[in-house]
mmCIF file of C-alpha atoms and ligand atoms in Angstrom:
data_model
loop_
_atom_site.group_PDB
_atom_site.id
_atom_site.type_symbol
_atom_site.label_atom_id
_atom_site.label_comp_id
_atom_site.label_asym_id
_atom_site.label_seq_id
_atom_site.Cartn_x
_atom_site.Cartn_y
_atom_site.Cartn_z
ATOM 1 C CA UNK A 1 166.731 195.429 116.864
ATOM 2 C CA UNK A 2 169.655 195.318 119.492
ATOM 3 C CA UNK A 3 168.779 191.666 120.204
ATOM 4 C CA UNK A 4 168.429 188.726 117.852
ATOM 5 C CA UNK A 5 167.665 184.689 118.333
ATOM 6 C CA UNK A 6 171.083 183.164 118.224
ATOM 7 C CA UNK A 7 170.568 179.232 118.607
ATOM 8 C CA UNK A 8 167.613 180.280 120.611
ATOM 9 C CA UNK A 9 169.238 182.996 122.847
ATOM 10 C CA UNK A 10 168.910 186.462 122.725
ATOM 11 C CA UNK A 11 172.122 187.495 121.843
ATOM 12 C CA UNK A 12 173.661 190.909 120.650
ATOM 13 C CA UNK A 13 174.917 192.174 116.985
ATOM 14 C CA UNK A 14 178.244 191.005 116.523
ATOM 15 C CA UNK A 15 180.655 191.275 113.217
ATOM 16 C CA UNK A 16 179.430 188.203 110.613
ATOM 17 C CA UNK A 17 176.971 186.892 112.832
ATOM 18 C CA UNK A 18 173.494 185.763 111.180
ATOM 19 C CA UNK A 19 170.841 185.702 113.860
ATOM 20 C CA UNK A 20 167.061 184.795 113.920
ATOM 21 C CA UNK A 21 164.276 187.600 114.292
ATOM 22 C CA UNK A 22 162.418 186.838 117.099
ATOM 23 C CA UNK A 23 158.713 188.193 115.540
ATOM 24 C CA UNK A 24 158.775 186.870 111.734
ATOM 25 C CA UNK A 25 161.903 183.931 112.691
ATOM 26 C CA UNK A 26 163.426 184.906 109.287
ATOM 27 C CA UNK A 27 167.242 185.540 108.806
ATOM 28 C CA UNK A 28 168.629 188.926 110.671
ATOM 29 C CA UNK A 29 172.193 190.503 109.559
ATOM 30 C CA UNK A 30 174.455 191.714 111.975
ATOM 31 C CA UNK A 31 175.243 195.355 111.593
ATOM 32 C CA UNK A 32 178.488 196.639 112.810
ATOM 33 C CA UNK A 33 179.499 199.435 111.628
ATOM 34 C CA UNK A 34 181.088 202.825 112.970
ATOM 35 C CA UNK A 35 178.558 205.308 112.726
ATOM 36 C CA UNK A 36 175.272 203.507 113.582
ATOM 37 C CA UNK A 37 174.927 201.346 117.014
ATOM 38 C CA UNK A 38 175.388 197.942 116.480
ATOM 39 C CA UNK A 39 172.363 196.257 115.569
ATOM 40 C CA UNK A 40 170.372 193.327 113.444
ATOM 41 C CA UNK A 41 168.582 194.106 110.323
ATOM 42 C CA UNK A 42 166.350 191.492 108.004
ATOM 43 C CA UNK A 43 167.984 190.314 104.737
ATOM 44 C CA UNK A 44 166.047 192.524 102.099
ATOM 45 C CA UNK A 45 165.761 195.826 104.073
ATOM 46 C CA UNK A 46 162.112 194.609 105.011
ATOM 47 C CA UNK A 47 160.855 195.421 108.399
ATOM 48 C CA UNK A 48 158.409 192.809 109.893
ATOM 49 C CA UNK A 49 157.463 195.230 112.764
ATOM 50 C CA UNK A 50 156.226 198.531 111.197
ATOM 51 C CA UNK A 51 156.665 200.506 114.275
ATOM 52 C CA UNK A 52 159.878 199.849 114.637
ATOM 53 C CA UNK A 53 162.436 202.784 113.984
ATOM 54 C CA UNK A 54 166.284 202.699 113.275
ATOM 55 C CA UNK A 55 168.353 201.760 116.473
ATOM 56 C CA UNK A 56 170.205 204.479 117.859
ATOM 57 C CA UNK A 57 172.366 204.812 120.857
ATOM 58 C CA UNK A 58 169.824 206.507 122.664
ATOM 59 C CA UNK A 59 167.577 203.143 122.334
ATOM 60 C CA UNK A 60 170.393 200.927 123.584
ATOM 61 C CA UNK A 61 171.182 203.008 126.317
ATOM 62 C CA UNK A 62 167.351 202.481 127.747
ATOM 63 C CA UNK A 63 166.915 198.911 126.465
ATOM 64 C CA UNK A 64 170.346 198.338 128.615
ATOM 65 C CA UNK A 65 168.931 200.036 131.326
ATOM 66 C CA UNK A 66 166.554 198.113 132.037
ATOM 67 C CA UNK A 67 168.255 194.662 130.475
ATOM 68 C CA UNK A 68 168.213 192.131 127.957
ATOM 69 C CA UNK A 69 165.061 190.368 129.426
ATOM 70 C CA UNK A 70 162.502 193.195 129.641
ATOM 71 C CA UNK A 71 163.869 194.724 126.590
ATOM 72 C CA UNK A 72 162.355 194.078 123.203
ATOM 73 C CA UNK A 73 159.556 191.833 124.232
ATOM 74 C CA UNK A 74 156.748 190.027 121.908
ATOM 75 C CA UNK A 75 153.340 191.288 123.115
ATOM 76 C CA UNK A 76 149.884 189.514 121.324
ATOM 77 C CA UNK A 77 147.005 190.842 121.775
ATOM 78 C CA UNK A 78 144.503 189.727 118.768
ATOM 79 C CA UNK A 79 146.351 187.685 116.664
ATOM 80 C CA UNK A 80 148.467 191.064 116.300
ATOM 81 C CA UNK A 81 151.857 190.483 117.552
ATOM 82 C CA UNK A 82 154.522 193.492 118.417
ATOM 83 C CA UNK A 83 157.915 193.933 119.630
ATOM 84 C CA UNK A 84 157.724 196.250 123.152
ATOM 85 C CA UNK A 85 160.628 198.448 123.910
ATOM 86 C CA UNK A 86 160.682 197.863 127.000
ATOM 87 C CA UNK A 87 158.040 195.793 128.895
ATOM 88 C CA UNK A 88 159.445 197.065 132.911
ATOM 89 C CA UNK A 89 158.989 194.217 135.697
ATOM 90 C CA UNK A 90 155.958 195.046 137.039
ATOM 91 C CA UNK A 91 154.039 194.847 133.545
ATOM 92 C CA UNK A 92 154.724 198.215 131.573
ATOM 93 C CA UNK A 93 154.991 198.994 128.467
ATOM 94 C CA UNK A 94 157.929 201.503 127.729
ATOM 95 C CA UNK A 95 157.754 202.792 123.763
ATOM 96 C CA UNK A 96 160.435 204.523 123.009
ATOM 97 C CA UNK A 97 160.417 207.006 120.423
ATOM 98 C CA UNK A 98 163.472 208.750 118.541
ATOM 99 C CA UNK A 99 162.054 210.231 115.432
ATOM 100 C CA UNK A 100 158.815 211.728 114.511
ATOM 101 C CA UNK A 101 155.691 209.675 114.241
ATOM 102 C CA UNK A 102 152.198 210.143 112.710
ATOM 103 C CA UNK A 103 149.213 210.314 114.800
ATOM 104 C CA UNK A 104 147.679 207.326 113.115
ATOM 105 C CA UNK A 105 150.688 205.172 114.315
ATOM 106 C CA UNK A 106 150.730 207.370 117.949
ATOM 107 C CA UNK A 107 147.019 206.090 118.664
ATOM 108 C CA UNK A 108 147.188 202.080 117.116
ATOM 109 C CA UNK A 109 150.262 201.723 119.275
ATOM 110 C CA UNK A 110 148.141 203.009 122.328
ATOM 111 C CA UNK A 111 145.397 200.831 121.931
ATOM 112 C CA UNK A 112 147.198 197.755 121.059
ATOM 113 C CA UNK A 113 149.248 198.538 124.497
ATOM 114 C CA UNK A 114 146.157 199.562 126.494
ATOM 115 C CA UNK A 115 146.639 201.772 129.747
ATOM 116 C CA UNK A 116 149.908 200.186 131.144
ATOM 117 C CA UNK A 117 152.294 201.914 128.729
ATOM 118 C CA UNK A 118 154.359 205.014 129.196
ATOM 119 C CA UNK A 119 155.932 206.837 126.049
ATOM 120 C CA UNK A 120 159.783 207.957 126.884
ATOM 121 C CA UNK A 121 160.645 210.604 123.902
ATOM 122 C CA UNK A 122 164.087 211.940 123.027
ATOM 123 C CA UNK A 123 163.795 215.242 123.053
ATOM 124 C CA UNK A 124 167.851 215.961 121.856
ATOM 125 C CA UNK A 125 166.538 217.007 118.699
ATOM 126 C CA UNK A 126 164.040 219.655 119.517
ATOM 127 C CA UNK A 127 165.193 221.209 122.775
ATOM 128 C CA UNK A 128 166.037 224.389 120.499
ATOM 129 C CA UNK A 129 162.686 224.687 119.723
ATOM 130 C CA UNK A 130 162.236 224.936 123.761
ATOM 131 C CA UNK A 131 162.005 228.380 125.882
ATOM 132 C CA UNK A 132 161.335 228.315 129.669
ATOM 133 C CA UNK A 133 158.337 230.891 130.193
ATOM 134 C CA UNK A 134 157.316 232.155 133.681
ATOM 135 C CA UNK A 135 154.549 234.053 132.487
ATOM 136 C CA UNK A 136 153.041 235.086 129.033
ATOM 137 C CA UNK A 137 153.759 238.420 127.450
ATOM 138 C CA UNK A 138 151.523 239.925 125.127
ATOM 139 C CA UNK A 139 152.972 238.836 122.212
ATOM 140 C CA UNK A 140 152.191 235.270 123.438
ATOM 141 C CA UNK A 141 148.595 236.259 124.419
ATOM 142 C CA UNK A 142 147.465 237.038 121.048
ATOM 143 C CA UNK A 143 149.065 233.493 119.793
ATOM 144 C CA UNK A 144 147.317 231.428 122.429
ATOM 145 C CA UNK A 145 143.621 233.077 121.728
ATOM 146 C CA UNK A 146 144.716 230.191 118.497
ATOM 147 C CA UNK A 147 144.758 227.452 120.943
ATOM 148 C CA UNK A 148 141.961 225.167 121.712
ATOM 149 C CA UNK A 149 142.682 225.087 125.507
ATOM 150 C CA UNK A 150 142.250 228.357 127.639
ATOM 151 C CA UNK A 151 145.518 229.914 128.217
ATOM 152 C CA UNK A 152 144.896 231.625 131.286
ATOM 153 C CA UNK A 153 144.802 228.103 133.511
ATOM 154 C CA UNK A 154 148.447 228.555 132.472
ATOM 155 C CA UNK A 155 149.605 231.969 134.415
ATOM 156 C CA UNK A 156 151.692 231.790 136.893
ATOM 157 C CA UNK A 157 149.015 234.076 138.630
ATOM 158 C CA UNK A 158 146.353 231.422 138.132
ATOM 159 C CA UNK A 159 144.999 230.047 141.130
ATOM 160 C CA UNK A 160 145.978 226.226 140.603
ATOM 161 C CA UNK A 161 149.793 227.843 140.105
ATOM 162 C CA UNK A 162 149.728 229.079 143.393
ATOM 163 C CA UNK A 163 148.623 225.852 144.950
ATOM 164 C CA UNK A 164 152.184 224.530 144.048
ATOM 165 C CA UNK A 165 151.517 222.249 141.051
ATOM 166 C CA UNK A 166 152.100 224.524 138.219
ATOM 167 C CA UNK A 167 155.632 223.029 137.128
ATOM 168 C CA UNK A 168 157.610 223.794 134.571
ATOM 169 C CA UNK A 169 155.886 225.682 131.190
ATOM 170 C CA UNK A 170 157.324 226.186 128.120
ATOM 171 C CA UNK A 171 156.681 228.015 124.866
ATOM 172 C CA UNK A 172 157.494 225.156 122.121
ATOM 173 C CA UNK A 173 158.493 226.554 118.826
ATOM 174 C CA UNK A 174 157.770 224.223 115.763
ATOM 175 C CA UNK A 175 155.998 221.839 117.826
ATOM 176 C CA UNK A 176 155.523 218.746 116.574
ATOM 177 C CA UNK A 177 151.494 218.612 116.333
ATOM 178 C CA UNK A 178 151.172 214.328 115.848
ATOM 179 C CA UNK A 179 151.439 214.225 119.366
ATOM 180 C CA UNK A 180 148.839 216.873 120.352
ATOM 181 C CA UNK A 181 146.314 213.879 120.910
ATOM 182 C CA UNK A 182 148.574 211.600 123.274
ATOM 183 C CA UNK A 183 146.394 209.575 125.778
ATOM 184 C CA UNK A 184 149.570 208.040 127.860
ATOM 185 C CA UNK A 185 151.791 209.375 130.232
ATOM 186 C CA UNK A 186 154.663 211.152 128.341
ATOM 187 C CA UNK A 187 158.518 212.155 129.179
ATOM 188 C CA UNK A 188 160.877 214.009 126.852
ATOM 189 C CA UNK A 189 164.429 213.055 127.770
ATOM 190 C CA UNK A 190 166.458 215.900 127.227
ATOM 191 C CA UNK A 191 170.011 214.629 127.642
ATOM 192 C CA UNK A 192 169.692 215.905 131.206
ATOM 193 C CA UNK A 193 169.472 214.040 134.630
ATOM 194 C CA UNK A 194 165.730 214.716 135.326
ATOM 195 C CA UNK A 195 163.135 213.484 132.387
ATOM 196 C CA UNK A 196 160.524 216.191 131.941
ATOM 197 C CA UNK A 197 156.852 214.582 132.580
ATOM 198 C CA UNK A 198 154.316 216.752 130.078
ATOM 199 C CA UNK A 199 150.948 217.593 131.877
ATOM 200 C CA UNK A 200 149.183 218.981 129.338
ATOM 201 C CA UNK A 201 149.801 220.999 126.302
ATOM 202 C CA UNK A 202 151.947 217.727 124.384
ATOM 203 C CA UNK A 203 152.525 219.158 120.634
ATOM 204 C CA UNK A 204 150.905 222.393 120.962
ATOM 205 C CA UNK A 205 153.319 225.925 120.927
ATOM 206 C CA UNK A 206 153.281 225.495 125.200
ATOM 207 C CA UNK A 207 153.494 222.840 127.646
ATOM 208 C CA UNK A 208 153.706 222.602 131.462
ATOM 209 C CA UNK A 209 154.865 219.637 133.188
ATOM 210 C CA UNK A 210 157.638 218.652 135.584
ATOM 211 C CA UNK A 211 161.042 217.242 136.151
ATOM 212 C CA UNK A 212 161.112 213.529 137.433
ATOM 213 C CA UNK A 213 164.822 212.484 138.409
ATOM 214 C CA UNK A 214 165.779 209.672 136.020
ATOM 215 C CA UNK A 215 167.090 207.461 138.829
ATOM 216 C CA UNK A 216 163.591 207.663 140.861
ATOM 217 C CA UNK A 217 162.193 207.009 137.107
ATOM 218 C CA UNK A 218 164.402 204.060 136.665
ATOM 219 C CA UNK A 219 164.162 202.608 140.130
ATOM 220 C CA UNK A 220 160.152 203.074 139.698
ATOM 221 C CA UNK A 221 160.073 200.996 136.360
ATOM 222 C CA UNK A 222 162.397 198.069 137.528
ATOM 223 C CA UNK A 223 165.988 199.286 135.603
ATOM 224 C CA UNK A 224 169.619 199.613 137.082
ATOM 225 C CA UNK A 225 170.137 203.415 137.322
ATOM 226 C CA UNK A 226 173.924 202.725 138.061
ATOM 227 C CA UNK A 227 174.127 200.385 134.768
ATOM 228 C CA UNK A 228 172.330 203.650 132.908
ATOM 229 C CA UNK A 229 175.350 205.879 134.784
ATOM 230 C CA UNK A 230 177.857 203.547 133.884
ATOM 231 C CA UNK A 231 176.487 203.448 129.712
ATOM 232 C CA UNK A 232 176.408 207.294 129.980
ATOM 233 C CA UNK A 233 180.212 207.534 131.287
ATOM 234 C CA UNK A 234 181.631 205.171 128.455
ATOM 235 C CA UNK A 235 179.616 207.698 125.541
ATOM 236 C CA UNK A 236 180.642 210.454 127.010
ATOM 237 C CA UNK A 237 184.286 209.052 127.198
ATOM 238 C CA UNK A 238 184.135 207.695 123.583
ATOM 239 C CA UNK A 239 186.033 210.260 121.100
ATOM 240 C CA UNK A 240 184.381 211.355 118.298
HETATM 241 ZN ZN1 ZN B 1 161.230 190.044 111.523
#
């Protein structure tokens, strides 16, 4: 976590600072050290939140975004309590998600969150796998006849392309398949300015979808898009 209870403030990892976690109240350990973002951990290694994932600076540039308030909330629902990413002003749920993550986990988060709750992916990792497609060749023909949704919605000469809300489609090599089944709204940031919204197709070899400007994103979901500028500058300007 980016945030731990510090005399009852949420306060940020700093060098030999103990801090309180804010879902089990046990002791956290500040971690500050020069590869990994700066972060709190619990004394044995144990992780009271088992959807959590390690902190990276990808998560504190989004958490930042949209603040220290709305970032890493407690959410109960059924005696079931969870730390939220990001729970945006007017009520959503923002999970973030770095590294991949079974199906099981992909569906309890869902229905603990119910219907207000967006996933934001990073997609760094796997934009290699990634191809732009206009249209499928051949070769691709014979691979979709695999899939369990009817590739020819998908051509460009289709009639629902024509009516201007085809977007983007890609072939996705190595796709990864846990998220084949994903009943929220989705967006894969690529390290680029727009976030790419999937439509349909989410971890199968293609998906169509389209690009949503991060700043309309942010202003949408209650965060500072200049603040999220400003975080990108000082990486960017950081030597490695
Ligand atoms: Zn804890």
């Amino acid at each position: 976590m980016i945030w731990a209870l510090v005399e009852n403030r949420k306060i940020e990892a700093k060098p030999k600072l103990d801090g309180i976690c804010p879902l089990c109240r046990k002791k956290v350990i500040s971690k500050c050290g020069e590869i990994y973002v700066w972060h709190w951990a619990h004394v044995k290694d144990e992780n009271c939140d088992t959807w959590s994932e390690p902190e990276s600076a990808w998560h504190k540039h989004w958490k930042a975004t949209f603040g220290k308030e709305n970032s890493e909330v407690l959410i109960s629902k059924d005696s079931e309590t969870h730390i939220a990413d990001i729970l945006t002003k007017n009520q959503i749920v923002i999970e973030l998600q770095n590294s991949p993550i079974s199906k099981s986990t992909i569906r309890e988060r869902e229905d603990f969150y119910g219907e207000r709750m967006i996933w934001l992916i990073n997609g760094e990792e796997f934009r290699v796998n990634l191809t732009v497609k206009d249209e499928w060749d051949d070769q691709d023909s014979i691979e979709l006849k695999s899939l369990p949704r009817k590739p020819i919605r998908w051509k460009r000469s289709a009639p629902e392309v024509k009516k201007g809300i085809n977007g983007e489609f890609f072939k996705w090599k190595f796709p990864r398949r846990s998220w084949k089944d994903v009943q929220r709204p989705l967006f894969i940031d690529f390290g680029e300015d727009s976030l790419f919204m999937v439509k349909e197709g989410m971890g199968t070899t293609q998906i169509r979808g389209v690009y949503i400007k991060k700043e309309k994103f942010i202003k949408k979901y209650g965060g500072d898009f200049s603040f999220y500028i400003q975080i990108q500058k000082e990486n960017q300007d950081q030597p490695l």
